[in-house]
XYZ file of C-alpha atoms in Angstrom:
741
model
C 77.655 -82.733 -14.232
C 77.112 -79.833 -11.827
C 78.710 -81.864 -9.056
C 81.795 -82.572 -11.169
C 82.073 -78.932 -12.214
C 81.684 -77.827 -8.618
C 84.438 -80.193 -7.510
C 86.753 -78.816 -10.216
C 86.061 -75.206 -9.225
C 86.532 -75.981 -5.524
C 89.716 -77.896 -6.300
C 91.131 -74.962 -8.254
C 90.091 -72.451 -5.594
C 91.692 -74.428 -2.763
C 94.819 -75.458 -4.631
C 98.016 -74.113 -3.127
C 99.034 -71.726 -5.974
C 95.688 -69.901 -5.835
C 95.585 -69.832 -2.046
C 99.132 -68.466 -1.895
C 98.206 -65.663 -4.284
C 95.180 -64.823 -2.121
C 97.381 -64.970 0.965
C 99.752 -62.417 -0.571
C 96.827 -60.102 -1.296
C 95.370 -60.548 2.168
C 98.369 -60.627 4.492
C 101.446 -58.821 3.148
C 100.499 -56.503 0.298
C 103.797 -54.639 0.757
C 105.715 -57.634 -0.584
C 103.514 -57.706 -3.680
C 104.192 -53.985 -4.106
C 107.789 -54.816 -5.063
C 106.491 -56.872 -7.963
C 104.139 -54.060 -8.939
C 107.156 -51.737 -8.966
C 109.098 -54.056 -11.279
C 106.114 -54.389 -13.614
C 105.751 -50.577 -13.672
C 109.452 -50.030 -14.421
C 109.516 -52.557 -17.256
C 106.287 -51.184 -18.733
C 107.616 -47.625 -18.494
C 105.054 -46.343 -16.002
C 107.592 -45.510 -13.269
C 110.201 -42.767 -13.787
C 110.035 -43.322 -17.533
C 111.375 -39.834 -18.296
C 114.493 -40.701 -16.311
C 115.095 -43.821 -18.393
C 114.651 -46.513 -15.737
C 112.894 -48.745 -18.258
C 115.991 -48.743 -20.439
C 118.126 -50.064 -17.606
C 116.111 -53.283 -17.556
C 115.294 -53.713 -21.227
C 118.756 -52.865 -22.547
C 121.282 -53.473 -19.731
C 124.890 -52.447 -20.218
C 127.982 -54.079 -18.728
C 131.604 -53.139 -19.452
C 130.328 -50.698 -22.053
C 128.455 -53.365 -24.023
C 124.957 -54.781 -24.243
C 125.454 -58.474 -24.861
C 124.645 -61.929 -23.540
C 126.811 -61.333 -20.464
C 124.987 -58.144 -19.484
C 121.558 -59.752 -19.856
C 122.817 -62.855 -18.016
C 123.726 -60.670 -15.028
C 120.234 -59.185 -15.044
C 118.864 -62.727 -15.206
C 120.954 -63.604 -12.152
C 119.598 -60.604 -10.249
C 115.968 -61.373 -11.082
C 116.508 -64.960 -9.986
C 117.934 -63.627 -6.706
C 114.820 -61.469 -6.366
C 112.543 -64.462 -6.992
C 114.410 -66.623 -4.481
C 114.428 -63.841 -1.878
C 110.717 -63.262 -2.320
C 110.087 -66.971 -1.884
C 112.347 -67.129 1.176
C 110.672 -64.237 2.968
C 107.126 -65.341 2.225
C 108.054 -68.937 3.115
C 109.144 -67.710 6.534
C 106.090 -65.497 7.022
C 103.559 -68.118 5.909
C 105.048 -71.082 7.766
C 102.165 -71.305 10.253
C 99.639 -71.356 7.417
C 101.327 -74.208 5.538
C 102.461 -76.529 8.300
C 102.096 -79.672 6.196
C 105.181 -78.629 4.199
C 107.373 -79.334 7.228
C 106.814 -83.060 6.815
C 107.544 -83.183 3.066
C 110.890 -83.582 1.356
C 112.345 -80.354 -0.074
C 109.617 -78.126 1.411
C 111.156 -74.926 0.079
C 111.323 -76.272 -3.481
C 107.664 -77.275 -3.295
C 106.803 -73.860 -1.938
C 108.606 -72.171 -4.836
C 106.793 -74.300 -7.390
C 103.394 -73.412 -5.944
C 104.350 -69.763 -5.499
C 105.354 -69.297 -9.156
C 102.284 -67.506 -10.533
C 103.594 -63.959 -10.052
C 107.224 -64.688 -11.109
C 106.070 -66.495 -14.263
C 103.741 -63.640 -15.197
C 106.599 -61.171 -14.727
C 109.039 -63.238 -16.802
C 106.533 -63.494 -19.654
C 105.848 -59.763 -19.476
C 109.565 -58.917 -19.257
C 110.442 -61.044 -22.276
C 107.633 -59.551 -24.334
C 108.647 -55.969 -23.544
C 112.347 -56.746 -23.950
C 111.911 -58.208 -27.432
C 109.666 -55.313 -28.488
C 112.176 -52.779 -27.181
C 115.241 -54.391 -28.747
C 113.500 -54.596 -32.111
C 111.671 -51.261 -32.112
C 114.038 -48.966 -30.182
C 117.532 -50.410 -30.601
C 116.830 -51.730 -34.118
C 118.524 -55.057 -33.387
C 118.266 -58.027 -35.759
C 116.410 -61.137 -34.627
C 119.615 -63.140 -34.225
C 121.081 -60.604 -31.774
C 117.816 -60.431 -29.833
C 117.920 -64.233 -29.522
C 121.461 -64.027 -28.109
C 120.393 -61.457 -25.501
C 117.363 -63.557 -24.547
C 119.491 -66.683 -24.262
C 121.940 -64.858 -21.996
C 119.134 -63.827 -19.663
C 117.700 -67.353 -19.522
C 121.092 -68.911 -18.802
C 121.772 -66.454 -15.970
C 118.313 -66.906 -14.498
C 118.302 -70.706 -14.770
C 121.809 -71.167 -13.325
C 121.003 -68.985 -10.337
C 117.750 -70.800 -9.665
C 119.549 -74.159 -9.882
C 122.316 -73.007 -7.532
C 119.831 -71.431 -5.117
C 117.527 -74.427 -4.982
C 120.556 -76.724 -4.816
C 121.665 -74.898 -1.688
C 118.280 -75.524 -0.099
C 118.303 -79.159 -1.197
C 121.551 -79.514 0.714
C 120.013 -77.746 3.689
C 116.997 -80.074 3.490
C 119.261 -83.130 3.583
C 121.047 -81.804 6.670
C 117.758 -80.964 8.386
C 116.338 -84.396 7.558
C 119.325 -86.112 9.174
C 118.826 -84.174 12.391
C 115.013 -84.263 12.464
C 114.281 -87.738 11.054
C 114.430 -89.356 14.514
C 111.994 -86.972 16.252
C 109.580 -87.119 13.295
C 109.567 -90.929 13.329
C 109.026 -91.030 17.067
C 106.123 -88.620 16.776
C 104.540 -90.697 14.024
C 104.878 -93.913 16.066
C 103.302 -92.177 19.076
C 100.354 -91.108 16.950
C 99.954 -94.580 15.402
C 99.809 -96.272 18.799
C 97.460 -93.666 20.282
C 93.673 -94.006 20.448
C 93.160 -90.270 21.073
C 92.122 -88.208 18.022
C 94.399 -85.120 17.754
C 92.824 -81.710 18.070
C 92.471 -79.762 14.858
C 94.572 -76.629 14.808
C 92.840 -73.844 12.931
C 95.760 -71.637 12.010
C 96.347 -73.216 8.587
C 95.019 -72.130 5.188
C 92.804 -74.730 3.588
C 94.873 -76.540 0.952
C 93.249 -79.435 -0.927
C 95.916 -79.820 -3.601
C 99.490 -78.774 -4.158
C 102.038 -79.299 -6.915
C 104.774 -81.748 -6.000
C 108.374 -81.836 -7.194
C 107.308 -83.731 -10.330
C 104.666 -81.089 -11.121
C 101.933 -83.580 -10.217
C 99.005 -82.683 -8.006
C 99.126 -84.162 -4.520
C 96.989 -84.104 -1.419
C 98.610 -82.425 1.602
C 99.410 -84.642 4.594
C 97.452 -84.229 7.813
C 99.922 -82.962 10.424
C 97.561 -82.364 13.318
C 99.063 -85.292 15.207
C 102.532 -83.696 15.260
C 103.502 -81.558 18.206
C 103.661 -77.831 17.334
C 107.194 -77.689 18.770
C 108.364 -80.292 16.266
C 106.852 -78.484 13.267
C 108.267 -75.194 14.497
C 111.690 -76.779 14.950
C 111.734 -78.033 11.367
C 110.683 -74.626 10.012
C 113.250 -72.888 12.201
C 116.038 -74.929 10.614
C 114.842 -73.896 7.158
C 114.556 -70.283 8.274
C 118.182 -70.285 9.432
C 119.292 -71.604 6.061
C 117.234 -68.893 4.329
C 118.637 -66.091 6.494
C 122.170 -67.292 5.807
C 121.561 -67.068 2.043
C 120.244 -63.503 2.427
C 123.348 -62.561 4.392
C 125.488 -63.862 1.534
C 123.549 -61.708 -0.951
C 123.960 -58.677 1.302
C 127.700 -59.312 1.635
C 127.982 -59.628 -2.145
C 126.300 -56.253 -2.656
C 128.634 -54.594 -0.152
C 131.644 -56.175 -1.859
C 130.538 -54.911 -5.270
C 130.204 -51.406 -3.825
C 133.629 -51.571 -2.191
C 135.319 -52.637 -5.423
C 133.168 -50.475 -7.704
C 136.195 -48.667 -9.141
C 137.123 -51.951 -10.787
C 135.024 -51.976 -13.952
C 134.292 -55.697 -13.569
C 132.275 -54.904 -10.418
C 130.252 -52.210 -12.182
C 127.234 -54.422 -12.691
C 124.354 -53.405 -14.939
C 122.226 -50.899 -13.045
C 119.175 -53.133 -13.441
C 121.019 -55.929 -11.634
C 122.054 -53.684 -8.736
C 118.539 -52.244 -8.410
C 116.947 -55.685 -8.417
C 119.331 -57.026 -5.764
C 118.613 -53.905 -3.722
C 114.870 -54.584 -3.975
C 115.578 -58.137 -2.859
C 117.215 -56.838 0.302
C 114.346 -54.421 0.882
C 111.941 -57.354 0.730
C 114.012 -59.179 3.331
C 114.120 -56.112 5.592
C 110.384 -55.484 5.242
C 109.652 -59.115 6.021
C 111.983 -59.048 9.035
C 110.150 -56.026 10.437
C 106.798 -57.710 9.901
C 107.961 -61.034 11.368
C 109.841 -59.849 14.449
C 108.195 -56.521 15.270
C 104.653 -57.269 14.122
C 102.500 -54.463 15.556
C 105.594 -52.436 16.493
C 106.772 -52.025 12.889
C 105.511 -48.449 12.416
C 106.793 -47.153 15.806
C 110.176 -48.751 15.138
C 110.366 -47.145 11.677
C 109.564 -43.735 13.217
C 112.298 -44.174 15.836
C 114.823 -45.092 13.136
C 113.816 -42.008 11.141
C 114.252 -39.741 14.165
C 117.656 -41.297 14.891
C 118.739 -40.749 11.279
C 117.580 -37.148 11.489
C 119.649 -36.564 14.633
C 122.730 -38.031 12.923
C 122.147 -35.685 9.994
C 121.770 -32.645 12.260
C 125.023 -33.554 14.027
C 126.806 -33.860 10.647
C 127.496 -37.531 11.337
C 125.372 -38.638 8.380
C 125.185 -36.491 5.249
C 124.095 -37.905 1.871
C 125.076 -34.734 0.044
C 128.101 -34.487 -2.203
C 131.056 -32.096 -2.339
C 132.356 -30.112 -5.292
C 135.683 -31.683 -6.206
C 138.489 -29.166 -6.115
C 137.051 -26.883 -3.432
C 138.686 -26.715 -0.013
C 136.417 -27.965 2.782
C 139.139 -28.442 5.391
C 138.857 -25.030 7.127
C 135.294 -24.452 8.380
C 136.341 -21.297 10.241
C 137.248 -19.724 6.910
C 133.920 -20.506 5.223
C 132.352 -17.322 3.773
C 129.180 -16.052 5.462
C 126.133 -16.578 3.294
C 123.871 -13.608 4.034
C 122.231 -10.643 2.348
C 124.946 -8.362 3.654
C 127.746 -10.568 2.346
C 126.209 -10.716 -1.129
C 125.701 -6.948 -1.125
C 129.417 -6.485 -0.397
C 130.237 -8.618 -3.423
C 128.015 -6.607 -5.754
C 129.410 -3.150 -4.947
C 129.840 -0.681 -7.820
C 133.621 -0.993 -7.503
C 133.572 -4.781 -7.832
C 131.094 -4.652 -10.692
C 133.238 -2.126 -12.540
C 136.380 -4.223 -12.077
C 134.719 -7.385 -13.412
C 133.101 -5.608 -16.341
C 136.437 -4.050 -17.290
C 138.023 -7.512 -17.400
C 135.226 -8.695 -19.704
C 135.535 -5.635 -21.921
C 139.184 -6.549 -22.377
C 138.037 -10.012 -23.462
C 135.540 -8.424 -25.848
C 138.246 -6.217 -27.334
C 140.474 -9.249 -27.955
C 137.512 -11.062 -29.483
C 136.806 -8.113 -31.819
C 140.434 -7.958 -32.885
C 140.164 -11.532 -34.202
C 137.013 -10.909 -36.252
C 137.214 -10.369 -40.045
C 135.030 -7.241 -39.998
C 135.415 -3.855 -38.358
C 131.889 -4.161 -36.934
C 131.498 -7.933 -36.496
C 128.404 -9.958 -35.729
C 128.361 -11.164 -32.116
C 126.843 -14.565 -31.343
C 125.446 -15.553 -27.950
C 124.214 -19.121 -27.449
C 121.712 -20.457 -24.905
C 121.110 -24.196 -24.532
C 118.318 -25.948 -22.665
C 118.483 -28.742 -20.138
C 117.291 -32.238 -20.911
C 119.867 -34.887 -20.037
C 121.624 -36.765 -22.826
C 118.809 -35.797 -25.186
C 119.773 -32.143 -24.965
C 123.523 -32.877 -24.907
C 123.283 -34.901 -28.123
C 121.009 -32.428 -29.894
C 123.241 -29.516 -28.859
C 126.592 -30.965 -29.925
C 125.257 -32.153 -33.282
C 123.424 -28.929 -34.077
C 126.372 -26.719 -33.123
C 128.654 -28.757 -35.358
C 126.155 -28.709 -38.228
C 125.596 -24.964 -37.952
C 129.315 -24.288 -37.531
C 130.160 -26.259 -40.667
C 127.474 -24.430 -42.691
C 129.004 -21.133 -41.521
C 132.405 -22.171 -42.796
C 133.407 -22.915 -39.191
C 132.857 -19.294 -38.303
C 130.199 -19.876 -35.652
C 132.441 -20.590 -32.669
C 134.936 -17.786 -33.399
C 131.959 -15.387 -33.557
C 130.500 -16.647 -30.289
C 131.193 -14.622 -27.163
C 129.055 -16.358 -24.550
C 127.458 -19.758 -23.978
C 125.069 -20.517 -21.124
C 122.249 -22.828 -20.148
C 121.315 -25.837 -18.088
C 121.962 -29.524 -17.567
C 122.619 -31.658 -20.618
C 122.649 -28.729 -23.027
C 125.671 -27.217 -21.304
C 127.379 -30.619 -21.335
C 126.951 -30.734 -25.112
C 128.053 -27.107 -25.549
C 131.095 -27.593 -23.292
C 132.068 -30.708 -25.241
C 131.842 -28.994 -28.630
C 133.784 -26.043 -27.234
C 136.463 -28.471 -26.013
C 136.700 -30.161 -29.424
C 137.065 -26.768 -31.118
C 139.718 -25.856 -28.552
C 141.618 -29.043 -29.432
C 141.362 -28.141 -33.107
C 142.631 -24.611 -32.471
C 145.632 -26.127 -30.656
C 146.310 -28.411 -33.614
C 145.480 -31.592 -31.688
C 142.398 -32.533 -33.764
C 141.527 -32.208 -37.420
C 138.027 -31.251 -38.528
C 137.361 -34.894 -39.378
C 138.456 -36.026 -35.914
C 136.245 -33.376 -34.313
C 133.265 -34.891 -36.137
C 134.280 -38.396 -35.078
C 134.331 -37.423 -31.401
C 130.921 -35.699 -31.357
C 129.086 -38.889 -30.191
C 131.381 -39.269 -27.162
C 129.180 -36.969 -25.092
C 126.195 -39.243 -25.806
C 127.690 -42.220 -23.965
C 125.682 -43.871 -21.219
C 125.866 -42.264 -17.756
C 122.739 -43.712 -16.186
C 124.045 -47.228 -15.489
C 127.054 -46.150 -13.375
C 124.903 -43.647 -11.465
C 122.270 -46.199 -10.489
C 124.828 -48.906 -9.772
C 126.745 -46.570 -7.455
C 123.510 -45.467 -5.773
C 122.622 -49.023 -4.809
C 126.016 -50.626 -4.303
C 127.990 -47.722 -2.844
C 125.729 -44.980 -1.461
C 123.346 -47.252 0.434
C 125.438 -50.186 1.613
C 129.168 -50.048 1.051
C 131.437 -48.586 3.749
C 132.699 -45.069 2.935
C 135.546 -44.879 0.452
C 137.601 -41.826 -0.387
C 139.790 -40.468 -3.164
C 142.189 -37.549 -3.587
C 141.831 -34.730 -6.082
C 144.459 -31.979 -6.108
C 145.566 -32.969 -2.590
C 142.007 -32.787 -1.220
C 140.022 -35.791 0.010
C 136.444 -36.544 -1.019
C 134.007 -39.415 -0.562
C 133.084 -41.665 -3.455
C 129.399 -41.811 -4.319
C 127.182 -41.701 -7.386
C 128.354 -38.139 -8.085
C 131.890 -39.499 -8.300
C 130.676 -42.348 -10.529
C 129.005 -39.810 -12.833
C 132.200 -37.797 -13.233
C 134.371 -40.871 -13.735
C 132.128 -42.167 -16.502
C 131.781 -38.740 -18.135
C 135.563 -38.407 -18.030
C 135.940 -41.833 -19.614
C 133.371 -41.064 -22.330
C 135.093 -37.775 -23.228
C 138.630 -39.164 -23.457
C 139.701 -37.346 -20.291
C 139.707 -34.011 -22.136
C 137.227 -32.318 -19.764
C 139.180 -33.370 -16.699
C 140.481 -29.869 -15.989
C 139.890 -27.117 -13.476
C 137.854 -24.008 -14.221
C 141.013 -21.912 -14.107
C 142.559 -24.072 -16.838
C 140.188 -22.446 -19.337
C 140.844 -18.871 -18.196
C 143.723 -18.196 -20.554
C 141.810 -19.467 -23.603
C 138.778 -17.349 -22.696
C 140.952 -14.282 -21.993
C 142.521 -14.531 -25.435
C 139.133 -15.157 -27.134
C 140.339 -18.552 -28.354
C 137.107 -20.128 -27.100
C 133.724 -18.638 -26.067
C 133.049 -17.741 -22.438
C 130.957 -20.347 -20.620
C 128.731 -19.360 -17.688
C 126.789 -21.988 -15.729
C 124.107 -21.275 -13.141
C 123.117 -24.105 -10.782
C 120.397 -23.143 -8.311
C 120.910 -22.693 -4.562
C 118.183 -24.762 -2.908
C 118.124 -22.531 0.174
C 116.626 -19.512 -1.591
C 116.532 -20.117 -5.354
C 119.454 -17.862 -6.225
C 121.758 -18.785 -9.093
C 125.396 -19.671 -8.481
C 127.282 -18.214 -11.435
C 130.178 -20.509 -12.383
C 132.751 -18.888 -14.653
C 136.508 -18.738 -15.034
C 136.613 -15.134 -13.823
C 134.293 -13.074 -11.584
C 131.000 -11.930 -13.158
C 129.635 -9.795 -10.347
C 127.966 -7.509 -12.899
C 125.467 -10.369 -13.444
C 124.509 -10.797 -9.776
C 121.386 -8.650 -10.011
C 119.005 -7.318 -12.680
C 120.005 -4.109 -14.422
C 118.017 -1.336 -16.090
C 114.949 -1.402 -13.853
C 114.917 2.375 -13.474
C 113.679 3.597 -10.113
C 112.074 0.299 -9.118
C 113.266 -0.883 -5.686
C 115.998 -3.522 -5.849
C 115.688 -6.675 -3.743
C 119.411 -7.203 -3.818
C 121.416 -9.832 -5.702
C 119.479 -12.810 -7.039
C 122.696 -14.613 -7.989
C 126.078 -15.337 -6.399
C 129.388 -14.981 -8.155
C 131.170 -18.260 -7.459
C 134.723 -17.117 -8.198
C 134.758 -14.221 -5.741
C 132.511 -15.706 -3.046
C 134.598 -18.893 -2.734
C 137.949 -17.319 -3.545
C 139.497 -18.531 -0.262
C 138.212 -22.059 -0.946
C 140.171 -22.299 -4.225
C 137.244 -21.576 -6.549
C 139.514 -21.749 -9.598
C 140.485 -25.300 -8.622
C 136.926 -26.560 -9.101
C 136.869 -29.518 -11.477
C 135.154 -28.795 -14.788
C 133.482 -32.184 -14.463
C 132.082 -31.145 -11.066
C 130.884 -27.831 -12.509
C 129.011 -29.679 -15.261
C 127.544 -32.077 -12.705
C 126.432 -29.251 -10.398
C 124.698 -27.650 -13.368
C 122.946 -30.952 -14.189
C 122.039 -32.246 -10.722
C 118.553 -33.626 -11.260
C 116.834 -34.492 -7.939
C 117.483 -37.998 -6.606
C 119.385 -39.093 -9.727
C 122.460 -37.153 -8.606
C 123.193 -35.917 -5.084
C 122.941 -32.216 -4.346
C 126.357 -30.596 -4.003
C 126.970 -28.746 -0.748
C 129.377 -25.852 -0.676
C 131.810 -24.614 2.022
C 129.804 -21.645 3.334
C 128.242 -20.690 6.648
C 125.434 -21.626 6.786
C 125.968 -24.457 4.340
C 124.240 -24.099 0.978
C 123.749 -26.761 -1.660
C 122.949 -26.517 -5.349
C 121.045 -28.458 -7.952
C 120.063 -28.377 -11.637
C 120.244 -24.955 -13.321
C 117.024 -25.738 -15.166
C 114.917 -24.947 -12.119
C 115.751 -21.275 -12.597
C 116.928 -20.791 -16.189
C 116.364 -23.904 -18.255
C 117.192 -22.238 -21.584
C 120.134 -20.086 -20.475
C 118.231 -17.072 -21.753
C 118.197 -15.129 -18.483
C 122.001 -15.273 -18.217
C 122.480 -14.270 -21.847
C 119.999 -11.389 -21.726
C 121.585 -10.021 -18.561
C 124.991 -10.110 -20.265
C 123.675 -8.438 -23.427
C 121.962 -5.665 -21.515
C 124.949 -4.865 -19.315
C 127.334 -4.570 -22.289
C 124.833 -2.977 -24.673
C 126.839 0.254 -24.958
C 130.039 -1.574 -25.957
C 128.064 -3.782 -28.351
C 126.340 -0.808 -30.015
C 129.699 0.909 -30.497
C 131.618 -2.126 -31.776
C 129.249 -4.655 -33.355
C 127.078 -4.600 -36.427
C 124.555 -7.182 -35.224
C 123.892 -9.518 -32.320
C 122.647 -13.039 -33.019
C 121.004 -14.794 -30.086
C 120.801 -18.545 -30.720
C 118.569 -20.744 -28.596
C 118.813 -24.536 -28.659
C 115.791 -26.231 -27.117
C 115.192 -29.912 -26.494
C 111.443 -29.502 -26.984
C 109.091 -27.381 -29.056
C 108.288 -23.808 -28.092
C 104.894 -23.278 -26.507
C 104.449 -26.535 -24.638
C 101.531 -27.712 -26.759
C 103.154 -31.117 -27.212
C 103.098 -32.046 -23.524
C 100.071 -30.493 -21.787
C 99.256 -31.370 -18.203
C 96.001 -33.291 -18.478
C 93.814 -35.005 -15.913
C 93.008 -38.561 -16.937
C 91.778 -39.941 -13.605
C 90.252 -38.931 -10.304
C 93.701 -39.259 -8.733
C 94.999 -36.661 -11.207
C 92.264 -34.264 -10.122
C 93.365 -34.647 -6.517
C 97.074 -34.255 -7.310
C 96.733 -31.490 -9.913
C 96.887 -28.504 -7.518
C 100.064 -29.848 -5.902
C 101.755 -30.745 -9.204
C 100.672 -27.715 -11.241
C 103.841 -25.704 -10.631
C 106.128 -28.674 -11.202
C 104.438 -29.632 -14.466
C 104.429 -26.087 -15.835
C 107.747 -24.870 -14.415
C 109.460 -24.479 -17.781
C 106.386 -22.880 -19.327
C 106.378 -20.259 -16.572
C 110.023 -19.546 -17.399
C 109.222 -19.320 -21.093
C 106.425 -16.787 -20.592
C 108.711 -14.563 -18.498
C 111.556 -14.947 -21.000
C 109.346 -13.782 -23.873
C 108.662 -10.533 -22.045
C 112.359 -10.053 -21.229
C 113.278 -10.721 -24.844
C 110.808 -8.146 -26.124
C 112.114 -5.590 -23.632
C 115.745 -6.218 -24.603
C 114.958 -5.967 -28.307
C 113.490 -2.535 -27.633
C 116.910 -1.573 -26.242
C 118.778 -2.856 -29.306
C 116.328 -1.785 -32.014
C 117.091 -3.847 -35.141
C 120.597 -5.008 -34.253
C 119.417 -7.971 -32.154
C 117.856 -11.063 -33.736
C 116.852 -14.326 -32.064
C 116.915 -17.735 -33.742
C 115.428 -20.851 -32.167
C 116.410 -24.451 -32.916
C 114.140 -27.177 -31.559
C 114.251 -30.913 -31.138
C 110.977 -32.160 -32.575
C 110.677 -35.966 -32.649
C 109.561 -37.637 -35.841
C 106.838 -39.364 -33.824
C 105.287 -37.437 -30.945
C 104.772 -40.661 -28.994
C 108.428 -41.696 -29.349
C 110.405 -38.677 -28.134
C 113.855 -39.286 -26.645
C 113.808 -39.668 -22.864
C 115.042 -37.037 -20.390
C 117.651 -39.341 -18.905
C 121.383 -39.928 -18.938
C 120.962 -42.745 -21.455
C 119.866 -42.765 -25.088
C 118.791 -45.673 -27.243
C 120.071 -46.115 -30.767
C 116.678 -45.097 -32.173
C 116.664 -41.973 -30.009
C 120.120 -40.964 -31.255
C 118.987 -41.344 -34.857
C 115.827 -39.362 -34.128
C 117.852 -36.523 -32.587
C 120.113 -36.354 -35.628
C 117.132 -36.397 -37.974
C 115.622 -33.475 -36.087
C 118.480 -31.241 -37.255
C 116.968 -31.275 -40.735
C 113.313 -30.485 -40.022
C 111.846 -27.466 -41.791
C 111.962 -25.113 -38.812
C 115.613 -25.866 -38.024
C 116.638 -25.695 -41.680
C 115.044 -22.248 -41.959
C 116.747 -21.042 -38.770
C 120.102 -22.339 -40.027
C 119.702 -20.436 -43.260
C 119.015 -17.234 -41.321
C 122.096 -17.614 -39.120
C 124.346 -18.549 -42.041
C 123.209 -15.449 -43.928
C 124.123 -13.264 -40.948
C 127.570 -14.809 -40.430
C 128.719 -15.329 -44.008
């Protein structure tokens, strides 16, 4: 009995599937890392807050999630599986030399190398079904359709891929059958025992084409040159298939403006990972010990190209003039000081006082209540919460909220939502939309933006040749920033596709609130104040008494880039600059000398409170003389205090990383602590005329909060709407309504 059991254990241990898995773990762990990455993405352990899991579990194509979209993801995962098999087949050829003398060696290799792909498919299906049922609230019948689409796409691609190699096998057999037969006859007629070659992994059993266990053939009697020749023919066929996949990815990037080539982001990412596997394997196969030095040389070469302005992954702000480098404004302390002179500050403040006077003239009271709104960043989560809460609060106030509002500011998605609601109210004021139609268009801002961004990143930014487009007679390169704006423009009916200056007249006449955005300059952390008219009075803190001033901590965009057509900046670009989360969107570089680039406003003022408080302090004398009260409204995409998401150490690795990640994890809390002090100080300046009211998104389940990405699930949208009616928000609404009624 022990002998039988031992034979079974030894047979299992030395069967080809197990030995291949061990070979992956021993030889090329990097190739297994790609599978680990896919597992982590699907499970939600990798960039979950950015919504990467959603891309795979609920893929979108042509604006729909259906059998076609899941079929395309199935195709991409099949391409990944085939590519992984191709690369490892090439790398492990010397360990599995017996395959060269079998029919369809690549098919047999795939069958025996199926442990990891089958585990992933089972895991993917389990998570996909759970997600569709629990997050998107889909019925079982629709889930079955999505699953069937994936299986059809996966199976067809595997059949086509293996069919290609079957054809290659037949061609190779025709050319190599003669030499193989001659070698076998030579061995049969020889009395000399061939030397054993020890470069092969011990394989006692392997699965054949009929899924039956077979003993591997002894190939020691074949000349190494013959075996190598057979493998080389298969390698050429494999490389040709990879070149076709690469060409297909480039083609999809080149034609990305055609919506039919805008593949689901999960499909583009998976094909990209497939190519990375091929590249990594090529380095390991051809360079061997020189892989690391070669990678360092390539990095240094890329760095030189970047320094010479030959290669630049950054994006431009559409509408600005980049064609005259000699006219770029000098970015220096002296130049900013010249902007913020008392004369310039007085001129800008006078223009805003004129706006305030026009606003007051439209109010129903002699001493009206002024509203200032600050919105927090947070991707589509914040955009959706903001637009729905503003509409709800506005309707409760008898649609008197927006007419009473003087200023709106904030970061990222919150500003997108605020700008969209402002645009809808503007349309209503012009007679283009009824109140009912305004409500119908609220969800437009919640449309998916993540899929086009990730698709453009893979298909256009990394592989496709440069493509360009024209905007107001200026040429710009297409990239994922362009894809973001195109999709946002499509989602919002084209109504935000205007320049900053297009809103100046409406703001001057107090038809809509003033909107100030503040993306952060990465060079020194200063804010870039985007507005329709200069706001140089907000370039540095005011009211600090005799404390020494460090100079401006913000740059007025309109005056600094006046010669670069600042007013021609696209509103879509302004919103993108204000919401440029690292890596997801490219930083936007601006035409200055030296060049500066900007990113998400949330890194400096995530709640818009700093901008609003600076405005309220500067105009406090006018406000005291003309207004009865000031209502400061804050819309936050998470609870005040940060108790819901503490930074905890759950492993030894966390203890090591904690000092480096402390600032990043607590960045918004640091801002909040400073803002509380500023708020208390400002209230001391206003006495009882200033009141603050906070609205918060609090998920119904703490473990199921909406993600901080540019994509929302159906469950997340419902949760955000439900949050409008929690006790804290209902109480805050009642307070604001009482002040404005």
